PDB file of C-alpha atoms in Angstrom:
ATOM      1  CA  UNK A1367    -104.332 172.028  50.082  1.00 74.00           C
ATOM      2  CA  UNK A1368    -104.589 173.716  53.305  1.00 86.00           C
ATOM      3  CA  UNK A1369    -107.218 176.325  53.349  1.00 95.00           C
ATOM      4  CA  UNK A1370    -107.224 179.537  55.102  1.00 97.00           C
ATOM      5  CA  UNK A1371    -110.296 181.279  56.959  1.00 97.00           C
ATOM      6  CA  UNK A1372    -110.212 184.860  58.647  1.00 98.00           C
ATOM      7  CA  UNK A1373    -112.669 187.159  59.878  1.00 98.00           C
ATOM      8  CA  UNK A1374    -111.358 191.097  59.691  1.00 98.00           C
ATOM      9  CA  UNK A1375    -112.516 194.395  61.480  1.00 98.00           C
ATOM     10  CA  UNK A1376    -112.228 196.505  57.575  1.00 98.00           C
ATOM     11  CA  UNK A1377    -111.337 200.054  58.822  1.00 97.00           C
ATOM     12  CA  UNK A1378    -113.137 203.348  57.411  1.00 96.00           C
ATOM     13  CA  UNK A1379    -111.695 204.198  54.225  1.00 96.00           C
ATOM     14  CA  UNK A1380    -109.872 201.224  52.993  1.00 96.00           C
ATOM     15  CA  UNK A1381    -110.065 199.318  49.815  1.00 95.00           C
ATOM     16  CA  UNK A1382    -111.630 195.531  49.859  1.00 95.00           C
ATOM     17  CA  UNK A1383    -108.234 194.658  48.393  1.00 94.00           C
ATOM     18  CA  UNK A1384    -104.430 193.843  48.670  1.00 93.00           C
ATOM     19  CA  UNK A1385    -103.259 195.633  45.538  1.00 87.00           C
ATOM     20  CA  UNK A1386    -102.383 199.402  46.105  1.00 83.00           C
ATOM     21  CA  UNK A1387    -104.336 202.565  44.832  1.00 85.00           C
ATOM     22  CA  UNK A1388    -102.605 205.745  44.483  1.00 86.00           C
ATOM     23  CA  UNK A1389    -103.395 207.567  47.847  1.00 89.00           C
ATOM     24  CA  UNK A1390    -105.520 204.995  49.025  1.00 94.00           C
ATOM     25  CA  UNK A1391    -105.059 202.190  52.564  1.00 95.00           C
ATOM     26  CA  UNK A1392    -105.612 198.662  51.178  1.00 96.00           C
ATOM     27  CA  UNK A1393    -106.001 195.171  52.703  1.00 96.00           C
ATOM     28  CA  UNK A1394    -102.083 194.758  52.696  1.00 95.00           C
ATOM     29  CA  UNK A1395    -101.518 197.730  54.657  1.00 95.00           C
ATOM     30  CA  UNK A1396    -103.671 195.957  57.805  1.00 95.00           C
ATOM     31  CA  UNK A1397    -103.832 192.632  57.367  1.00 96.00           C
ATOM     32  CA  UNK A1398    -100.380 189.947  56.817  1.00 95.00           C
ATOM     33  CA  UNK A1399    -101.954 186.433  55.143  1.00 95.00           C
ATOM     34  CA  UNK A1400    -101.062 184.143  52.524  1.00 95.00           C
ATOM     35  CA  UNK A1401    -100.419 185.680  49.396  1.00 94.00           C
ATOM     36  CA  UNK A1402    -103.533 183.363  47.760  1.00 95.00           C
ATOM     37  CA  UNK A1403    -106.030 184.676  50.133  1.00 96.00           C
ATOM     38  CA  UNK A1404    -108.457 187.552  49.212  1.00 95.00           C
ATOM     39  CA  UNK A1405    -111.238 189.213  50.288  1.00 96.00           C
ATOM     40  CA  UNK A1406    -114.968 187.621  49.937  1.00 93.00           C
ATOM     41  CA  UNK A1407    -117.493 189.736  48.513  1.00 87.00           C
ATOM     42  CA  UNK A1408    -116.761 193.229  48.767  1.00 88.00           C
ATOM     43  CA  UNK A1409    -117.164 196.259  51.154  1.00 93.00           C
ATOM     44  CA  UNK A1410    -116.739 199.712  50.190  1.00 93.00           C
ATOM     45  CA  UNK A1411    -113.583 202.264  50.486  1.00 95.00           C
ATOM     46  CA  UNK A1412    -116.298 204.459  52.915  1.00 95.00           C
ATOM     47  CA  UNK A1413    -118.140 201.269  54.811  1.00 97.00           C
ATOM     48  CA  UNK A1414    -116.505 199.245  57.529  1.00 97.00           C
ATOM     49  CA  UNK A1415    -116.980 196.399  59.417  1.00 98.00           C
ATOM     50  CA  UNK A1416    -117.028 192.663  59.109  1.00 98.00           C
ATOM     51  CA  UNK A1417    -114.992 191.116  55.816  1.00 97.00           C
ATOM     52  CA  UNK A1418    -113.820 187.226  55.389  1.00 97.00           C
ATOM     53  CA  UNK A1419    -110.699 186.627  53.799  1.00 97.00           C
ATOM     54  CA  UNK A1420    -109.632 183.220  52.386  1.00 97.00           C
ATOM     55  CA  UNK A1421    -108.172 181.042  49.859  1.00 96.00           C
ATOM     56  CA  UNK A1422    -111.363 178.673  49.459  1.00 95.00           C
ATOM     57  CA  UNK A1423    -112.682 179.040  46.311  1.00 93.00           C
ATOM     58  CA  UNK A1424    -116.154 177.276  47.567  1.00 92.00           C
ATOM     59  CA  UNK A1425    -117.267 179.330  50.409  1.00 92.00           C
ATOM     60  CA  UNK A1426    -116.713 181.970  47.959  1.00 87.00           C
ATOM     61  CA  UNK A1427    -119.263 180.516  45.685  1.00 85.00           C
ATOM     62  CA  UNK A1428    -121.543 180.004  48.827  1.00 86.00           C
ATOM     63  CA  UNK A1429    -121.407 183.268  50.300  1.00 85.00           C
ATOM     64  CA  UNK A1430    -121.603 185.219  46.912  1.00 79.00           C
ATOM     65  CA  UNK A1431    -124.460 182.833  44.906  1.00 78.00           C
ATOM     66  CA  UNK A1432    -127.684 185.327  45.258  1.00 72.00           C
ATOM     67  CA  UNK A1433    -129.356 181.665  45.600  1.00 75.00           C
ATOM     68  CA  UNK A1434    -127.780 181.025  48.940  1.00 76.00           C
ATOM     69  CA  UNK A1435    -129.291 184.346  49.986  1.00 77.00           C
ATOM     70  CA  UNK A1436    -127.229 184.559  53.142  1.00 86.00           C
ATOM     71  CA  UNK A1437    -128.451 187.088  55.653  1.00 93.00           C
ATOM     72  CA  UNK A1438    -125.756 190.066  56.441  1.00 95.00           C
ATOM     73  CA  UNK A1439    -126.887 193.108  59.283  1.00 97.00           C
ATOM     74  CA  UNK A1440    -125.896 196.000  59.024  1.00 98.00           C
ATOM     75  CA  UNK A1441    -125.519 198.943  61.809  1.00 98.00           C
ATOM     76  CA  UNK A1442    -126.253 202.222  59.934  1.00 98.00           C
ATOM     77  CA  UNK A1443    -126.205 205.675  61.829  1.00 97.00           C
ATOM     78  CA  UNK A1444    -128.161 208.052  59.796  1.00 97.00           C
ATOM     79  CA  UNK A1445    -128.746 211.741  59.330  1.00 95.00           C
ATOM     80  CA  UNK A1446    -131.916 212.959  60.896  1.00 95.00           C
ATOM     81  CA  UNK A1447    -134.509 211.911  63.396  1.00 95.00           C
ATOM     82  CA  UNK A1448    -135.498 208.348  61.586  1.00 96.00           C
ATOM     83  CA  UNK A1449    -139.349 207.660  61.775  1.00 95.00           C
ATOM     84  CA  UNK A1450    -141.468 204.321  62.321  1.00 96.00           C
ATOM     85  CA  UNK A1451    -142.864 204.744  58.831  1.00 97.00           C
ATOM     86  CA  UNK A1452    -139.440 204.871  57.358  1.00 97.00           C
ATOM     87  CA  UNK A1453    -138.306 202.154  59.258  1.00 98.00           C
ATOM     88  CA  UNK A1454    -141.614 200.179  57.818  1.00 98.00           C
ATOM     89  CA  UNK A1455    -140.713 200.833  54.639  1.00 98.00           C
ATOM     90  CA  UNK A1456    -136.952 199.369  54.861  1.00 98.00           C
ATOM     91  CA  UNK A1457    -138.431 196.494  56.161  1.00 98.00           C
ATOM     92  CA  UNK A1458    -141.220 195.854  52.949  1.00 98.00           C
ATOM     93  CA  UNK A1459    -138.471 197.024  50.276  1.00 97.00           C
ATOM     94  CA  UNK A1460    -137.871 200.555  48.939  1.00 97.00           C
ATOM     95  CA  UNK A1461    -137.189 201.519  45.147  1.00 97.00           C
ATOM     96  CA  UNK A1462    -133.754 202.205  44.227  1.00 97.00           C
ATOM     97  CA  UNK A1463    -131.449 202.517  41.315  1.00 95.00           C
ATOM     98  CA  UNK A1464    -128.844 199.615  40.391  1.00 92.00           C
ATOM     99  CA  UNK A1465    -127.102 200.715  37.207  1.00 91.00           C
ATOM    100  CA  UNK A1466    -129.635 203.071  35.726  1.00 94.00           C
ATOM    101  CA  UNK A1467    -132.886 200.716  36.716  1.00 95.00           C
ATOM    102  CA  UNK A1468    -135.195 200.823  39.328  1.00 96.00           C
ATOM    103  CA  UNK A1469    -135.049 198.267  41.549  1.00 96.00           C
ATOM    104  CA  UNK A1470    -137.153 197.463  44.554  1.00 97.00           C
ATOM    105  CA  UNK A1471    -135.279 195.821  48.148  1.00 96.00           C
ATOM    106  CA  UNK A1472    -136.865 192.595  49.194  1.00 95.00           C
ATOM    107  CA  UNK A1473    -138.015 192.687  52.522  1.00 97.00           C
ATOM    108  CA  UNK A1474    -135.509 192.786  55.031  1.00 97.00           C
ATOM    109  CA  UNK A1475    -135.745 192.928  58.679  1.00 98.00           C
ATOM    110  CA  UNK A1476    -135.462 197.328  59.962  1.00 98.00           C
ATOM    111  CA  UNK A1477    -135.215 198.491  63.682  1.00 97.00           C
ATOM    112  CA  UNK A1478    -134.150 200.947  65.137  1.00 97.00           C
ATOM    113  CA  UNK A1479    -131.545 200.713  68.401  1.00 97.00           C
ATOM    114  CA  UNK A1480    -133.326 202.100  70.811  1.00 95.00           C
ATOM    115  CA  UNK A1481    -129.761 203.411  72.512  1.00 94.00           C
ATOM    116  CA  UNK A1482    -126.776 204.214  70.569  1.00 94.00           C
ATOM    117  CA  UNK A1483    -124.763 200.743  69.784  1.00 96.00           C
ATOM    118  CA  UNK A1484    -121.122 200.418  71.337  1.00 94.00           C
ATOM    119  CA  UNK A1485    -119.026 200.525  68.722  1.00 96.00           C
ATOM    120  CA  UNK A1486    -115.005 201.629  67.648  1.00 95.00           C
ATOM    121  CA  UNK A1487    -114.253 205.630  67.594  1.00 92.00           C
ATOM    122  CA  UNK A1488    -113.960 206.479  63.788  1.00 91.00           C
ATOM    123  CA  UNK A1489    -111.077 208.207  62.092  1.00 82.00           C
ATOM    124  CA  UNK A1490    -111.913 210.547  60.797  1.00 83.00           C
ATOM    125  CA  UNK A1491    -115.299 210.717  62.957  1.00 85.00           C
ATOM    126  CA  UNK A1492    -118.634 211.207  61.419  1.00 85.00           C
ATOM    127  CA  UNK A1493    -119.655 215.203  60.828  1.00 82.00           C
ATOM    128  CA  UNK A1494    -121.608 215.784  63.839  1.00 78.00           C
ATOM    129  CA  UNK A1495    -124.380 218.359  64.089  1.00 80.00           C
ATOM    130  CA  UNK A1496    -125.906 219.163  67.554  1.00 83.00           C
ATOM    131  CA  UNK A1497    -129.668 220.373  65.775  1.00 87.00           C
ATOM    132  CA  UNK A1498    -129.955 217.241  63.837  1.00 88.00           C
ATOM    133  CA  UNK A1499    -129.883 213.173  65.754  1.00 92.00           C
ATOM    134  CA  UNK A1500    -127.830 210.758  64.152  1.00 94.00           C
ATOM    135  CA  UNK A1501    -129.587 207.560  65.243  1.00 96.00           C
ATOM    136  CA  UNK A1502    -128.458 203.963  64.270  1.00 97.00           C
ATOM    137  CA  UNK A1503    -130.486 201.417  62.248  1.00 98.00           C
ATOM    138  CA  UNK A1504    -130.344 197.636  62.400  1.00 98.00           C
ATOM    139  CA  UNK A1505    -130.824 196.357  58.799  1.00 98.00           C
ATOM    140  CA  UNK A1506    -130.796 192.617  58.256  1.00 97.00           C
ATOM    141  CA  UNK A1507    -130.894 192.115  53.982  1.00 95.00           C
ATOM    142  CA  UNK A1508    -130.823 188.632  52.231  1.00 93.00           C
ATOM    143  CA  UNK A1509    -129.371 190.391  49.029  1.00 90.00           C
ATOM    144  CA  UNK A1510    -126.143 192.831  48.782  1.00 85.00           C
ATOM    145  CA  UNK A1511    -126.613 195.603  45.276  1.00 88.00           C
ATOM    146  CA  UNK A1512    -123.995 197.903  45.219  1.00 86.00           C
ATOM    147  CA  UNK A1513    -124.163 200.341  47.972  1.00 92.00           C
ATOM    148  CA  UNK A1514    -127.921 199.347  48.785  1.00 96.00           C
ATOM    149  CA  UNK A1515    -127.784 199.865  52.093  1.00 97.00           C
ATOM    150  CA  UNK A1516    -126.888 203.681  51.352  1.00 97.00           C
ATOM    151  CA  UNK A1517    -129.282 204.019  48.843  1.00 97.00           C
ATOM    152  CA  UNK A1518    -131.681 202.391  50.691  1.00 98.00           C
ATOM    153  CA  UNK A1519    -131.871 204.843  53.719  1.00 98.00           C
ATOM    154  CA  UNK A1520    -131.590 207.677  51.205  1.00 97.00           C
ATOM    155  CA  UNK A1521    -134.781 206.724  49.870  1.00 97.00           C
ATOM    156  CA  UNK A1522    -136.400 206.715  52.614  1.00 97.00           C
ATOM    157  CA  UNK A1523    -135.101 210.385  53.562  1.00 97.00           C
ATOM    158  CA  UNK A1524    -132.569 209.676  56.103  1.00 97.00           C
ATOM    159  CA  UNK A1525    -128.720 209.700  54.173  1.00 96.00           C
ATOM    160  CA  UNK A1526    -125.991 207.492  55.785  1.00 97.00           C
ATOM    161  CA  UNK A1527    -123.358 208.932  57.742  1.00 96.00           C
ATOM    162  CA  UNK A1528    -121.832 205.573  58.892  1.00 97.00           C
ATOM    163  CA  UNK A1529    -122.224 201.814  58.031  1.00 98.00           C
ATOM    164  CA  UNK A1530    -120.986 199.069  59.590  1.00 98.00           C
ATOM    165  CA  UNK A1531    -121.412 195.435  58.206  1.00 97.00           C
ATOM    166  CA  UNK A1532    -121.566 193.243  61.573  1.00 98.00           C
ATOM    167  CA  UNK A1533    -122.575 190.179  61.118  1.00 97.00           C
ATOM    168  CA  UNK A1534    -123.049 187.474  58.186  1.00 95.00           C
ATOM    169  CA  UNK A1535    -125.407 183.871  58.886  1.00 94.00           C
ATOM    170  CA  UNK A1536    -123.869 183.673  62.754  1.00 95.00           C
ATOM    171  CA  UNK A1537    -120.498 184.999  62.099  1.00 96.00           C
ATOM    172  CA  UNK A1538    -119.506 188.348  64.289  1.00 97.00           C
ATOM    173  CA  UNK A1539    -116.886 191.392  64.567  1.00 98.00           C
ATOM    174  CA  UNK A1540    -117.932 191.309  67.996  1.00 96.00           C
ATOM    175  CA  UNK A1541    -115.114 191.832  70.207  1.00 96.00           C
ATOM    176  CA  UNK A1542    -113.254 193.110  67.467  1.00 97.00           C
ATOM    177  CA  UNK A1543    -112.147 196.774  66.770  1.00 97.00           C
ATOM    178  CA  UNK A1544    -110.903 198.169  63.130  1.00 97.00           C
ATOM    179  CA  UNK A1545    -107.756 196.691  61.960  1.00 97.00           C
ATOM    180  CA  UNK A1546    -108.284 193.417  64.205  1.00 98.00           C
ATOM    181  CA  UNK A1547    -108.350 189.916  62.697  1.00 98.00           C
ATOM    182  CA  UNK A1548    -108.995 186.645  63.967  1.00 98.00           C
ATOM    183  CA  UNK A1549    -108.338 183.714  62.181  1.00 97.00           C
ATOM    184  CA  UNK A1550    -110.667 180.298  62.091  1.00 97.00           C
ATOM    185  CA  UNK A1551    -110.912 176.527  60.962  1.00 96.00           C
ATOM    186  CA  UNK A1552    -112.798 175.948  58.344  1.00 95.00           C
ATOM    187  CA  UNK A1553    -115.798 173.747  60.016  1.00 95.00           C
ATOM    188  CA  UNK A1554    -115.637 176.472  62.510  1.00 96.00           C
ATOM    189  CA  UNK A1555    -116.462 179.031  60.024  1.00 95.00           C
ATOM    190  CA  UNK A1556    -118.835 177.201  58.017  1.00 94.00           C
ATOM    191  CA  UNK A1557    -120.762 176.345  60.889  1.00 95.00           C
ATOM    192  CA  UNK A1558    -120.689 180.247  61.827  1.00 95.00           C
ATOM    193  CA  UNK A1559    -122.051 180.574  58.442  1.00 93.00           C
ATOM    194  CA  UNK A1560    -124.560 178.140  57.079  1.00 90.00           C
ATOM    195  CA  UNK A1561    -125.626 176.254  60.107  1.00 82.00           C
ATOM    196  CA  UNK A1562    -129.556 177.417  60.876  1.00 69.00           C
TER     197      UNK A1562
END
């Protein structure tokens, strides 16, 4: 069986799926593949960014395994003027709540861009506030909880007002804007991946 690999720009406010949700942009809306190829992982309706979509039941398994513990970064512009003790904190692992437990991040690598990244416009854009900075956040995580990354700036005071998932292992949207998709052979991608 010939296997399919693509990586996707995920636009703002579209589902991680093909299947259609009353009022809602999906997958199928952007994207024309296969009709056995599907979304790894997931990314939610309000996050953008970097998404692989494929008919490989293996790399699947690989990516998703907590075991593998495959490192994804994140670019996440928050609300308010972000401080080095917050940003210390991201990076030792901050209590949060997974289902009604609290759970504490493992340590992750947390900087801050020290100028604004370049990335696509967003539609609609982000509610911007000239009192208050919006600064971005680098956030490298081995692990991927639902919505962490959100929950994980909240606790440290600074709420998310945009997150983009840009890389996973080696693999990149760069060059890429939302909508875009590029497709790749398999030892290609796996390299991307899993290759130290």
């Amino acid at each position: 069986m010939a296997f399919n690999y693509y990586i996707i720009y995920k636009p703002f406010q579209v589902l991680t799926r093909f299947g259609k949700e009353e009022g809602k942009a999906s997958l199928g809306d952007f994207f024309k593949v296969p009709s056995d190829v599907y979304p790894v992982g997931r990314l939610d309706y309000d996050s953008e960014g970097l998404l692989i979509l494929t008919n490989d039941k293996a790399l699947n398994h690989r990516l998703l395994d907590p075991k593998f513990a495959h490192e994804r970064e994140y670019w996440v512009q928050v609300d308010g003027a972000v401080t080095d003790t917050a940003i210390l904190q991201l990076s030792q692992g901050v209590p949060i709540n997974i289902d009604g437990t609290i759970y504490k991040t493992r340590p992750c690598k947390a900087n801050l861009f020290q100028e604004d990244p370049v990335v696509p416009d967003r539609n609609p854009p982000i509610r911007f506030r000239k009192s208050i900075p919006a600064p971005w956040i680098k956030l490298a995580l081995k692990e991927g909880k639902n919505r962490q990354v959100r929950k994980m700036t909240a606790a440290v005071g600074f709420p998310t007002l945009r997150l983009i998932r840009y890389r996973i292992g080696k693999a990149t949207i760069a060059g890429l804007q939302p909508g875009d998709m590029k497709e790749y052979g398999k030892q290609e991608l796996y390299d991307l991946l899993f290759k130290a």
